[in-house]
mmCIF file of C-alpha atoms in Angstrom:
data_model
loop_
_atom_site.group_PDB
_atom_site.id
_atom_site.type_symbol
_atom_site.label_atom_id
_atom_site.label_comp_id
_atom_site.label_asym_id
_atom_site.label_seq_id
_atom_site.Cartn_x
_atom_site.Cartn_y
_atom_site.Cartn_z
ATOM 1 C CA UNK A 1 104.303 -12.894 -68.962
ATOM 2 C CA UNK A 2 107.517 -12.049 -67.111
ATOM 3 C CA UNK A 3 105.574 -10.516 -64.202
ATOM 4 C CA UNK A 4 103.457 -13.686 -63.938
ATOM 5 C CA UNK A 5 106.571 -15.842 -63.887
ATOM 6 C CA UNK A 6 108.136 -13.691 -61.153
ATOM 7 C CA UNK A 7 104.914 -13.865 -59.124
ATOM 8 C CA UNK A 8 104.806 -17.666 -59.484
ATOM 9 C CA UNK A 9 108.462 -17.894 -58.455
ATOM 10 C CA UNK A 10 107.716 -15.834 -55.327
ATOM 11 C CA UNK A 11 104.746 -18.067 -54.446
ATOM 12 C CA UNK A 12 106.796 -21.257 -54.866
ATOM 13 C CA UNK A 13 109.679 -19.791 -52.857
ATOM 14 C CA UNK A 14 107.269 -18.883 -50.066
ATOM 15 C CA UNK A 15 105.800 -22.424 -50.083
ATOM 16 C CA UNK A 16 109.248 -24.010 -49.866
ATOM 17 C CA UNK A 17 110.281 -21.645 -47.045
ATOM 18 C CA UNK A 18 107.091 -22.481 -45.140
ATOM 19 C CA UNK A 19 107.776 -26.207 -45.610
ATOM 20 C CA UNK A 20 111.313 -25.809 -44.297
ATOM 21 C CA UNK A 21 110.068 -23.765 -41.331
ATOM 22 C CA UNK A 22 107.430 -26.402 -40.589
ATOM 23 C CA UNK A 23 110.144 -29.048 -40.572
ATOM 24 C CA UNK A 24 112.493 -27.090 -38.275
ATOM 25 C CA UNK A 25 112.923 -28.545 -34.788
ATOM 26 C CA UNK A 26 110.660 -26.951 -32.163
ATOM 27 C CA UNK A 27 112.203 -24.999 -29.301
ATOM 28 C CA UNK A 28 110.123 -26.777 -26.672
ATOM 29 C CA UNK A 29 107.949 -29.863 -26.434
ATOM 30 C CA UNK A 30 104.186 -29.995 -25.983
ATOM 31 C CA UNK A 31 102.011 -32.352 -23.917
ATOM 32 C CA UNK A 32 101.052 -35.591 -25.689
ATOM 33 C CA UNK A 33 97.352 -34.610 -25.815
ATOM 34 C CA UNK A 34 98.012 -31.169 -27.332
ATOM 35 C CA UNK A 35 96.365 -30.324 -30.647
ATOM 36 C CA UNK A 36 99.162 -27.869 -31.468
ATOM 37 C CA UNK A 37 101.918 -28.794 -33.945
ATOM 38 C CA UNK A 38 104.590 -31.006 -32.418
ATOM 39 C CA UNK A 39 107.241 -33.508 -33.355
ATOM 40 C CA UNK A 40 106.980 -37.223 -32.739
ATOM 41 C CA UNK A 41 109.977 -39.570 -32.959
ATOM 42 C CA UNK A 42 109.200 -42.924 -34.543
ATOM 43 C CA UNK A 43 111.096 -46.192 -34.719
ATOM 44 C CA UNK A 44 110.491 -47.254 -38.315
ATOM 45 C CA UNK A 45 109.446 -46.210 -41.798
ATOM 46 C CA UNK A 46 106.090 -47.986 -41.641
ATOM 47 C CA UNK A 47 105.085 -46.151 -38.440
ATOM 48 C CA UNK A 48 106.333 -42.859 -39.941
ATOM 49 C CA UNK A 49 104.199 -43.438 -43.049
ATOM 50 C CA UNK A 50 101.115 -44.185 -40.908
ATOM 51 C CA UNK A 51 101.567 -40.949 -38.935
ATOM 52 C CA UNK A 52 102.503 -38.797 -41.941
ATOM 53 C CA UNK A 53 99.323 -39.960 -43.718
ATOM 54 C CA UNK A 54 100.785 -39.385 -47.181
ATOM 55 C CA UNK A 55 102.875 -41.474 -49.566
ATOM 56 C CA UNK A 56 106.194 -41.910 -47.796
ATOM 57 C CA UNK A 57 109.475 -43.000 -49.343
ATOM 58 C CA UNK A 58 112.421 -44.699 -47.660
ATOM 59 C CA UNK A 59 115.953 -44.907 -49.003
ATOM 60 C CA UNK A 60 117.305 -48.319 -49.979
ATOM 61 C CA UNK A 61 120.835 -46.911 -50.438
ATOM 62 C CA UNK A 62 122.607 -44.510 -48.086
ATOM 63 C CA UNK A 63 126.372 -43.874 -48.232
ATOM 64 C CA UNK A 64 127.955 -45.297 -45.092
ATOM 65 C CA UNK A 65 124.954 -47.609 -44.519
ATOM 66 C CA UNK A 66 123.675 -45.536 -41.575
ATOM 67 C CA UNK A 67 120.174 -45.687 -40.085
ATOM 68 C CA UNK A 68 117.931 -42.618 -39.896
ATOM 69 C CA UNK A 69 116.401 -40.902 -36.914
ATOM 70 C CA UNK A 70 112.776 -40.387 -37.995
ATOM 71 C CA UNK A 71 110.545 -37.562 -36.791
ATOM 72 C CA UNK A 72 106.985 -36.760 -37.855
ATOM 73 C CA UNK A 73 105.990 -33.126 -37.309
ATOM 74 C CA UNK A 74 102.712 -31.264 -37.337
ATOM 75 C CA UNK A 75 99.285 -31.631 -35.778
ATOM 76 C CA UNK A 76 98.389 -35.215 -34.777
ATOM 77 C CA UNK A 77 95.486 -36.477 -36.875
ATOM 78 C CA UNK A 78 96.110 -33.924 -39.629
ATOM 79 C CA UNK A 79 95.658 -35.246 -43.158
ATOM 80 C CA UNK A 80 99.343 -34.797 -43.982
ATOM 81 C CA UNK A 81 102.283 -34.333 -41.619
ATOM 82 C CA UNK A 82 105.876 -33.585 -42.720
ATOM 83 C CA UNK A 83 108.451 -36.293 -42.077
ATOM 84 C CA UNK A 84 112.127 -35.669 -41.274
ATOM 85 C CA UNK A 85 114.918 -38.253 -41.506
ATOM 86 C CA UNK A 86 118.378 -37.417 -40.193
ATOM 87 C CA UNK A 87 121.286 -39.747 -40.919
ATOM 88 C CA UNK A 88 124.623 -39.946 -39.086
ATOM 89 C CA UNK A 89 126.557 -39.226 -42.300
ATOM 90 C CA UNK A 90 125.073 -35.698 -42.591
ATOM 91 C CA UNK A 91 122.211 -36.571 -44.929
ATOM 92 C CA UNK A 92 118.996 -34.732 -44.144
ATOM 93 C CA UNK A 93 115.763 -35.746 -45.837
ATOM 94 C CA UNK A 94 112.380 -34.069 -45.485
ATOM 95 C CA UNK A 95 109.179 -35.134 -47.184
ATOM 96 C CA UNK A 96 105.595 -33.965 -47.244
ATOM 97 C CA UNK A 97 102.501 -33.830 -49.426
ATOM 98 C CA UNK A 98 102.808 -30.684 -51.517
ATOM 99 C CA UNK A 99 102.143 -29.325 -54.987
ATOM 100 C CA UNK A 100 104.871 -27.241 -56.610
ATOM 101 C CA UNK A 101 104.947 -26.027 -60.185
ATOM 102 C CA UNK A 102 107.791 -28.092 -61.714
ATOM 103 C CA UNK A 103 108.470 -25.358 -64.304
ATOM 104 C CA UNK A 104 110.043 -23.191 -61.594
ATOM 105 C CA UNK A 105 113.427 -24.688 -60.817
ATOM 106 C CA UNK A 106 116.942 -23.393 -60.263
ATOM 107 C CA UNK A 107 118.604 -26.220 -62.159
ATOM 108 C CA UNK A 108 117.073 -29.505 -63.360
ATOM 109 C CA UNK A 109 118.351 -32.798 -61.926
ATOM 110 C CA UNK A 110 118.134 -36.349 -63.260
ATOM 111 C CA UNK A 111 116.889 -38.744 -60.556
ATOM 112 C CA UNK A 112 115.876 -42.332 -61.322
ATOM 113 C CA UNK A 113 112.150 -42.911 -60.668
ATOM 114 C CA UNK A 114 111.294 -39.253 -60.028
ATOM 115 C CA UNK A 115 108.370 -37.440 -61.645
ATOM 116 C CA UNK A 116 110.509 -34.312 -61.465
ATOM 117 C CA UNK A 117 113.734 -33.271 -59.743
ATOM 118 C CA UNK A 118 115.689 -30.050 -59.419
ATOM 119 C CA UNK A 119 118.407 -28.302 -57.437
ATOM 120 C CA UNK A 120 117.748 -25.235 -55.327
ATOM 121 C CA UNK A 121 119.690 -22.918 -53.038
ATOM 122 C CA UNK A 122 118.415 -21.497 -49.750
ATOM 123 C CA UNK A 123 120.740 -19.468 -47.530
ATOM 124 C CA UNK A 124 123.756 -20.633 -49.544
ATOM 125 C CA UNK A 125 122.919 -24.304 -48.959
ATOM 126 C CA UNK A 126 122.178 -26.644 -51.878
ATOM 127 C CA UNK A 127 119.059 -28.832 -51.785
ATOM 128 C CA UNK A 128 117.851 -31.589 -54.101
ATOM 129 C CA UNK A 129 114.065 -31.545 -54.595
ATOM 130 C CA UNK A 130 112.485 -34.781 -55.813
ATOM 131 C CA UNK A 131 108.822 -35.073 -56.686
ATOM 132 C CA UNK A 132 107.351 -38.595 -56.525
ATOM 133 C CA UNK A 133 103.599 -38.535 -57.092
ATOM 134 C CA UNK A 134 102.103 -36.029 -54.624
ATOM 135 C CA UNK A 135 105.118 -36.216 -52.292
ATOM 136 C CA UNK A 136 107.984 -33.746 -52.307
ATOM 137 C CA UNK A 137 111.279 -35.085 -50.929
ATOM 138 C CA UNK A 138 113.959 -32.518 -50.042
ATOM 139 C CA UNK A 139 117.507 -33.784 -49.491
ATOM 140 C CA UNK A 140 120.760 -32.120 -48.412
ATOM 141 C CA UNK A 141 124.011 -32.746 -46.572
ATOM 142 C CA UNK A 142 125.910 -34.886 -49.098
ATOM 143 C CA UNK A 143 127.870 -34.146 -52.293
ATOM 144 C CA UNK A 144 125.757 -33.763 -55.453
ATOM 145 C CA UNK A 145 126.624 -37.184 -56.882
ATOM 146 C CA UNK A 146 125.781 -38.934 -53.607
ATOM 147 C CA UNK A 147 122.463 -37.073 -53.343
ATOM 148 C CA UNK A 148 121.510 -38.107 -56.904
ATOM 149 C CA UNK A 149 122.413 -41.761 -56.275
ATOM 150 C CA UNK A 150 120.683 -41.807 -52.895
ATOM 151 C CA UNK A 151 117.526 -40.106 -54.248
ATOM 152 C CA UNK A 152 117.393 -42.723 -57.011
ATOM 153 C CA UNK A 153 116.932 -45.406 -54.346
ATOM 154 C CA UNK A 154 113.648 -44.003 -52.956
ATOM 155 C CA UNK A 155 111.104 -46.778 -52.429
ATOM 156 C CA UNK A 156 107.445 -46.375 -51.443
ATOM 157 C CA UNK A 157 106.729 -47.545 -47.895
ATOM 158 C CA UNK A 158 103.817 -49.991 -47.872
ATOM 159 C CA UNK A 159 101.309 -49.317 -45.091
ATOM 160 C CA UNK A 160 98.725 -51.847 -43.886
ATOM 161 C CA UNK A 161 95.231 -50.430 -44.309
ATOM 162 C CA UNK A 162 93.503 -52.614 -41.841
#
């Protein structure tokens, strides 16, 4: 049983590391017609949700009332593309469609409206993971209390389907 738990922990850690690597800024840009992964800056949450092609959540509360810089990454036309939001107050938010076993967590967190939430450490940096439906939101860059309050303000972005 312990070996299975360790194996599951390694699989989840690998998935999270791959997600973070996929969300890292590219070193160079690609032509607009390229079918290779790229990043695409967008001007609003609705456009980001259309491009990400998965349930997308915006924050209704951000300390300092700053606006995000939104970037969708991945292969254009893919069924799910990771979304990055960077705020001027240091808050970083990443979200993507992903399945993670909620039993494997460093420390549980209580976030209003979340299906599951937990704290995790990667390279000595603390992250708050929030699962809403089939979307995983990863947040960092603020004190714990601010991250909890901010994560509690996640609201589903409505996308026109026509």
